Short mmCIF file of C-alpha atoms in Angstrom, two decimals:
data_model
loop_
_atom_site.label_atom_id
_atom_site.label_comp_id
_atom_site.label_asym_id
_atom_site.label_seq_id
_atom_site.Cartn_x
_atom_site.Cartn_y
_atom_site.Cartn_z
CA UNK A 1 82.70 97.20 123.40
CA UNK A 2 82.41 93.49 122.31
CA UNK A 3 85.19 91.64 120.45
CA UNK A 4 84.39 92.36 116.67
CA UNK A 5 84.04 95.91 117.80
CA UNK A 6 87.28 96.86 119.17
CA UNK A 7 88.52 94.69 115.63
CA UNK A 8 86.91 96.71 113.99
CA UNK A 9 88.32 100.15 115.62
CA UNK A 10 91.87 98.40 114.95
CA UNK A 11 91.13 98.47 110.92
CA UNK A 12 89.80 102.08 111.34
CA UNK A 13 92.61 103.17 113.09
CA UNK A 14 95.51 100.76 111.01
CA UNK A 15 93.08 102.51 107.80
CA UNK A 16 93.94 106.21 109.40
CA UNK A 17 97.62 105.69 110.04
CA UNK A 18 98.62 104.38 106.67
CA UNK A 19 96.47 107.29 105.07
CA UNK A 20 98.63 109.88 106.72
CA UNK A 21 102.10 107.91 106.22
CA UNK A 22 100.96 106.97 102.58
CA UNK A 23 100.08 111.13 102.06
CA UNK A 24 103.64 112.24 103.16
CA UNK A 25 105.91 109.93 101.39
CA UNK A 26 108.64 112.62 99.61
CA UNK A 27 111.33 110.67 97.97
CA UNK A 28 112.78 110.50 101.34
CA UNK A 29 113.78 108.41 104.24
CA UNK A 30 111.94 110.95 106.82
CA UNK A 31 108.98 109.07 107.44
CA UNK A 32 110.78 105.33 107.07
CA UNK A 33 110.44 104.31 110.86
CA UNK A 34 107.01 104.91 111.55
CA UNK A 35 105.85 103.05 108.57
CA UNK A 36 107.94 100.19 109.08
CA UNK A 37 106.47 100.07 112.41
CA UNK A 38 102.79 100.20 111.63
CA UNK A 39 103.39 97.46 108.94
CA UNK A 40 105.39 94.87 111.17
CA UNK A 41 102.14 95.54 113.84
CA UNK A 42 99.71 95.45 110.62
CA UNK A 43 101.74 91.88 109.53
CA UNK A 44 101.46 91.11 112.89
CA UNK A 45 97.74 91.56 113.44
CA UNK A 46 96.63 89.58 109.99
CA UNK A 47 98.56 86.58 111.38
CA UNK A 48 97.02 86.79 114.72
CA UNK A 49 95.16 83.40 115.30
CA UNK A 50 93.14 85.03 117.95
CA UNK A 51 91.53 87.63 115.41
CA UNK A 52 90.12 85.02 113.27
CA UNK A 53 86.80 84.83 115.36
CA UNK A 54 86.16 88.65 115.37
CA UNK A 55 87.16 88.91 111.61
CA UNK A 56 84.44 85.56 110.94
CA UNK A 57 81.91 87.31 113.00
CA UNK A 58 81.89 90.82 110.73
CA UNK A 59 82.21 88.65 107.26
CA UNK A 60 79.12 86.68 108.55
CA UNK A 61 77.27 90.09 108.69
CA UNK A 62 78.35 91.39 105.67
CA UNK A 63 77.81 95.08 106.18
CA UNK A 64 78.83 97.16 103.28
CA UNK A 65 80.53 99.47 105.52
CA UNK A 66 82.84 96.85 106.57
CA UNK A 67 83.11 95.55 103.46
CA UNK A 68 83.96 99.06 102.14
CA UNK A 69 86.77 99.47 104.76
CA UNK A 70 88.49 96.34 104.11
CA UNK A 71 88.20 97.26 100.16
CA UNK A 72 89.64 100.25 101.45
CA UNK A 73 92.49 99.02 103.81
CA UNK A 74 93.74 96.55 101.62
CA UNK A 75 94.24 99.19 98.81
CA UNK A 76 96.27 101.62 101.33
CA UNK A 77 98.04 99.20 102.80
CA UNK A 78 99.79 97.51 99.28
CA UNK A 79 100.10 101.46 98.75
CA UNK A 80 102.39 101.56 101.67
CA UNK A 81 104.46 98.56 101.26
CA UNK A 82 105.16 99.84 97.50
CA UNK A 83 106.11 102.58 100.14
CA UNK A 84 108.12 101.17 102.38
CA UNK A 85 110.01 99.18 100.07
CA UNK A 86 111.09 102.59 98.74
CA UNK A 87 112.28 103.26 101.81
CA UNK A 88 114.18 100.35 102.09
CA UNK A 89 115.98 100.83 98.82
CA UNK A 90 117.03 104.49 99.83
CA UNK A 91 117.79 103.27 102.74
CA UNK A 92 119.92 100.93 101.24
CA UNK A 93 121.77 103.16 98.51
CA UNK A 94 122.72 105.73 101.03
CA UNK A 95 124.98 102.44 103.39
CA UNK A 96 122.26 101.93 105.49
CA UNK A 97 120.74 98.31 106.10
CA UNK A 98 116.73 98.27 106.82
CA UNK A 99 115.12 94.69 107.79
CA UNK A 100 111.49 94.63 109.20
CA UNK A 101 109.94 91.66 110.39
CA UNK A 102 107.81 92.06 107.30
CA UNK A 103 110.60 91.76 104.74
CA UNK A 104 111.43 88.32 107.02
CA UNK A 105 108.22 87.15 106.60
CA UNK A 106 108.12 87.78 102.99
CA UNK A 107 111.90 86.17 102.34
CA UNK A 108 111.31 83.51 104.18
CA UNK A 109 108.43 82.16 101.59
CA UNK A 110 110.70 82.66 98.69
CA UNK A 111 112.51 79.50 98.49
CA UNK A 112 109.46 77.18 98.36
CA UNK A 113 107.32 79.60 96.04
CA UNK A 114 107.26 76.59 93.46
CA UNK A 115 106.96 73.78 95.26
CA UNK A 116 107.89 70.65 93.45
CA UNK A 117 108.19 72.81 90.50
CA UNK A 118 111.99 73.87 90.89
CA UNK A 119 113.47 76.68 88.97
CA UNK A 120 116.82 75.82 87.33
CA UNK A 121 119.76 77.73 85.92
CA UNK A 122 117.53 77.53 82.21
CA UNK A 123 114.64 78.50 83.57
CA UNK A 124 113.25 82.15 82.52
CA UNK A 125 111.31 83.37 85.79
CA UNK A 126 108.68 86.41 84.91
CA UNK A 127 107.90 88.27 88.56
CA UNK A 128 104.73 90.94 88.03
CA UNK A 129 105.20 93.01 90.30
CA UNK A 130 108.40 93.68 90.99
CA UNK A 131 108.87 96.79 93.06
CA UNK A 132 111.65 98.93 94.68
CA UNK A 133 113.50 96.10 96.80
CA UNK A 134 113.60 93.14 94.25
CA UNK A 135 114.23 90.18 97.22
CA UNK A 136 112.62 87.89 94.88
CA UNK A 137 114.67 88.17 91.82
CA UNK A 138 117.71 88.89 93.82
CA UNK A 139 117.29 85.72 95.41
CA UNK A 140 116.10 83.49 92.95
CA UNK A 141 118.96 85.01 90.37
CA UNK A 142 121.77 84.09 93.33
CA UNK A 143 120.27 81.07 94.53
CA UNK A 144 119.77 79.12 91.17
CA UNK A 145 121.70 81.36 87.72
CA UNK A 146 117.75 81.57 86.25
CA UNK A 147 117.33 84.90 84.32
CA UNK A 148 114.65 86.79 86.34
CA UNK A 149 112.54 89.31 84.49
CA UNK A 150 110.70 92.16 86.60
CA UNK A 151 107.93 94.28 85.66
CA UNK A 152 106.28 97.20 87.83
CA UNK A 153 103.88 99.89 86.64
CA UNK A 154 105.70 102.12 89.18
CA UNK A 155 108.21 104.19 87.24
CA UNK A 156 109.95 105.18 90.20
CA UNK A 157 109.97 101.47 91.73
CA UNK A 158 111.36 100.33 88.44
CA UNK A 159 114.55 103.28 88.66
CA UNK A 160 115.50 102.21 92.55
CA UNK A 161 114.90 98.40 91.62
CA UNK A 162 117.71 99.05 89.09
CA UNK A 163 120.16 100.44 91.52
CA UNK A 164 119.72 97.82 94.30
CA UNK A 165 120.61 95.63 91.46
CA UNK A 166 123.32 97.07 90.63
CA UNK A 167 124.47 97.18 94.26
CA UNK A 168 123.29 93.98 95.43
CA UNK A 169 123.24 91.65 92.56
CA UNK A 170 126.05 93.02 89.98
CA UNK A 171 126.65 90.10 87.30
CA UNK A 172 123.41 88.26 87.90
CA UNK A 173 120.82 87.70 84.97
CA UNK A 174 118.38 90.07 86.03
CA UNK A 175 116.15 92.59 84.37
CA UNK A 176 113.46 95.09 85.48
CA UNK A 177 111.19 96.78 82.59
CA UNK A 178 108.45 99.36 83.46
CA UNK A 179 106.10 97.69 80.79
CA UNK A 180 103.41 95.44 80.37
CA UNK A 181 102.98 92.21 80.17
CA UNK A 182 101.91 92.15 76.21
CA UNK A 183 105.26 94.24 75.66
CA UNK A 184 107.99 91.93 76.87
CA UNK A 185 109.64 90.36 74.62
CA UNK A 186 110.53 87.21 77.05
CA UNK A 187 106.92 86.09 77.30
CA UNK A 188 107.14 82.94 74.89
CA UNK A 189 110.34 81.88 76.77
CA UNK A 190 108.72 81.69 80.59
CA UNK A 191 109.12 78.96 82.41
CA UNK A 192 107.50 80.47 85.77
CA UNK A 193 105.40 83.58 86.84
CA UNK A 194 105.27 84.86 90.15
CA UNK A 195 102.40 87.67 91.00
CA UNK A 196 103.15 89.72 93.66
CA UNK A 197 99.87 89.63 96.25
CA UNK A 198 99.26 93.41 96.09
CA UNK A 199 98.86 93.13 92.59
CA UNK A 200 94.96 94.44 92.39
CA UNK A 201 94.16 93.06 88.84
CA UNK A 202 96.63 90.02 88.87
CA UNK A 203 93.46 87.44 87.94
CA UNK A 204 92.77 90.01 85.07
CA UNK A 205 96.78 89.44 84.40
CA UNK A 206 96.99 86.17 84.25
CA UNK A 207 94.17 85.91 81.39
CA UNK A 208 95.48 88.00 79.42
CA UNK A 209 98.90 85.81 79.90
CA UNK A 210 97.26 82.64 78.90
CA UNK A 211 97.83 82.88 74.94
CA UNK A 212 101.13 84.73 75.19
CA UNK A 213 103.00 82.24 77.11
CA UNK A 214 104.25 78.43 76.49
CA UNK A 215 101.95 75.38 77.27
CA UNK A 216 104.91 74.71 80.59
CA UNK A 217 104.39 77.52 82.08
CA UNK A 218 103.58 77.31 85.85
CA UNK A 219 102.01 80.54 87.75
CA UNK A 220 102.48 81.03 91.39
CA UNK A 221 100.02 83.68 92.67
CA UNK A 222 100.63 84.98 95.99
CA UNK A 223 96.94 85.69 97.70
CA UNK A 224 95.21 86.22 101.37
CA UNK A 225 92.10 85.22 101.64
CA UNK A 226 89.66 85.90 105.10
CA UNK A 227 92.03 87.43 107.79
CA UNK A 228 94.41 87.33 105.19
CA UNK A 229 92.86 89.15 102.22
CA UNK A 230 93.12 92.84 104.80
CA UNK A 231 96.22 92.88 103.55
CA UNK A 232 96.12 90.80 99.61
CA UNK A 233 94.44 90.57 97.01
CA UNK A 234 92.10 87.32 97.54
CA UNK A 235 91.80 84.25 95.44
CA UNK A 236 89.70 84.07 92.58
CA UNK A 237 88.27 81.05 90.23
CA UNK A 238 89.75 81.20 86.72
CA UNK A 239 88.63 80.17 83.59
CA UNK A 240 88.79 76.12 83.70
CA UNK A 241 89.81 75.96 79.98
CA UNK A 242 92.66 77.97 80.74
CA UNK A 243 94.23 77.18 84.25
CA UNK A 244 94.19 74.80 86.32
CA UNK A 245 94.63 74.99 90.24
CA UNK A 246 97.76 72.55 90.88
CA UNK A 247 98.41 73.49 94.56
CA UNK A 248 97.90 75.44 97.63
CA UNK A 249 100.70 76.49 100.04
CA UNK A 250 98.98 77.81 102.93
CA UNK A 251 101.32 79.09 105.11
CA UNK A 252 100.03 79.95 108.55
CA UNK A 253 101.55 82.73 110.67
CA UNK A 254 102.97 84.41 107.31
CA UNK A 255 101.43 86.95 105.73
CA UNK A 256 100.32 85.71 102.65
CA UNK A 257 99.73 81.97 100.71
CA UNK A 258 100.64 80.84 96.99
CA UNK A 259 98.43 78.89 94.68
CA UNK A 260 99.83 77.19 91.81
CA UNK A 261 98.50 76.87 88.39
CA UNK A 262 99.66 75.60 85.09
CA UNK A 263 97.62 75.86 81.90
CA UNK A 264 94.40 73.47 81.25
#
């Protein structure tokens, strides 16, 4: 078995494992450990330098099975980190502390998310998003006073977000709403929008942001593209006469980059 091969059985067999974890997820902790495992070796694996070649050989050929089972991996895999962020929060709300190398990876990005743009006690910060485990508007929130506003489509994510709030960041400006974007009532007011990178329809997103939100406004989309995109959504061109590409953070050995925009 050659090199892209036996990549190739890894993505089959990451594919299979999060299929089964993702299938038995009960509102409980019972399956937390195994999950966290298979995503610090997924996290792992994307950042691999020595997988690049194998992962450039199968994009060259372009097969729509491979094609179909990244598509496919990438989906199941944002499906279990909504997961395991659940887990985290349970976790969390019954005295027990969970950290995965994946949640290191992911806090360690925070604090430069905006570059040269810097987020101040008046800014209004807009996360899309949000999820169970809100690191990102807990830290942001502590770190600078900014009023951080959270939105999830997950109803569930949205009621644990709440209480880790409530544990973790009592007093601090921050809100989570289970709406969307054309519903909040903050939209005029934001001074910076962060998408989550799992976020399957975050391009769609941030058009539809583009006439509800002030001329200021700067956008920083987390995204993996190649070896990167098997575990985010990928970077896409927008509309020039609405945003315009500022910056790229490329961050090599973390799991995924930020590009910044601001409006045309």
């Amino acid at each position: 078995m050659n090199t892209s091969e036996q990549f190739q059985r890894h993505l089959i067999e990451f594919q299979d494992r999060f299929m089964y974890l993702a299938n038995r997820y009960d509102s409980t902790i019972h399956h937390s450990s195994e999950l966290e495992t298979i995503i610090d070796d997924y996290s792992a694996f994307i950042t691999d330098e020595s997988n690049k070649k194998a992962w450039e050989q199968l994009e060259q050929q372009a097969s729509s099975e491979f094609s179909r089972l990244v598509a496919d991996l990438r989906k199941t895999s944002a499906q279990c980190v909504a997961i395991m962020e659940k887990y985290r929060a349970l976790k969390l709300l019954n005295g027990e502390v969970a950290r995965t190398d994946y949640f290191k990876n992911v806090e360690s990005c925070i604090e430069k998310e905006f570059g040269s743009f810097q987020v101040t006690s008046d800014s209004t910060v807009l996360l899309i998003g949000s999820g169970s485990f809100p690191m990102t508007p807990l830290f942001i929130a502590k770190r600078t006073g900014a009023q951080v506003v959270g939105i999830d489509v997950d109803e569930e994510a949205i009621e644990l977000g709440r209480r880790v709030i409530a544990r973790l960041g009592s007093g601090l400006n921050i809100r989570l709403e289970n709406v969307f974007v054309e519903h909040l009532d903050v939209t005029k007011d934001v001074t910076h929008i962060i998408f989550s990178s799992t976020v399957a329809n975050k391009y769609d997103l941030l058009d539809q942001l583009h006439p509800l939100t002030n001329e200021q406004v700067v956008v920083a989309m987390r995204y993996g593209d190649r070896l990167k995109s098997l575990f985010n959504y990928p970077m896409k061109e927008t509309a020039e006469r609405k945003w315009r590409l500022i910056d790229m953070i490329l961050r090599p050995g973390h799991v995924f980059d930020i590009a910044l925009y601001e409006k045309a």
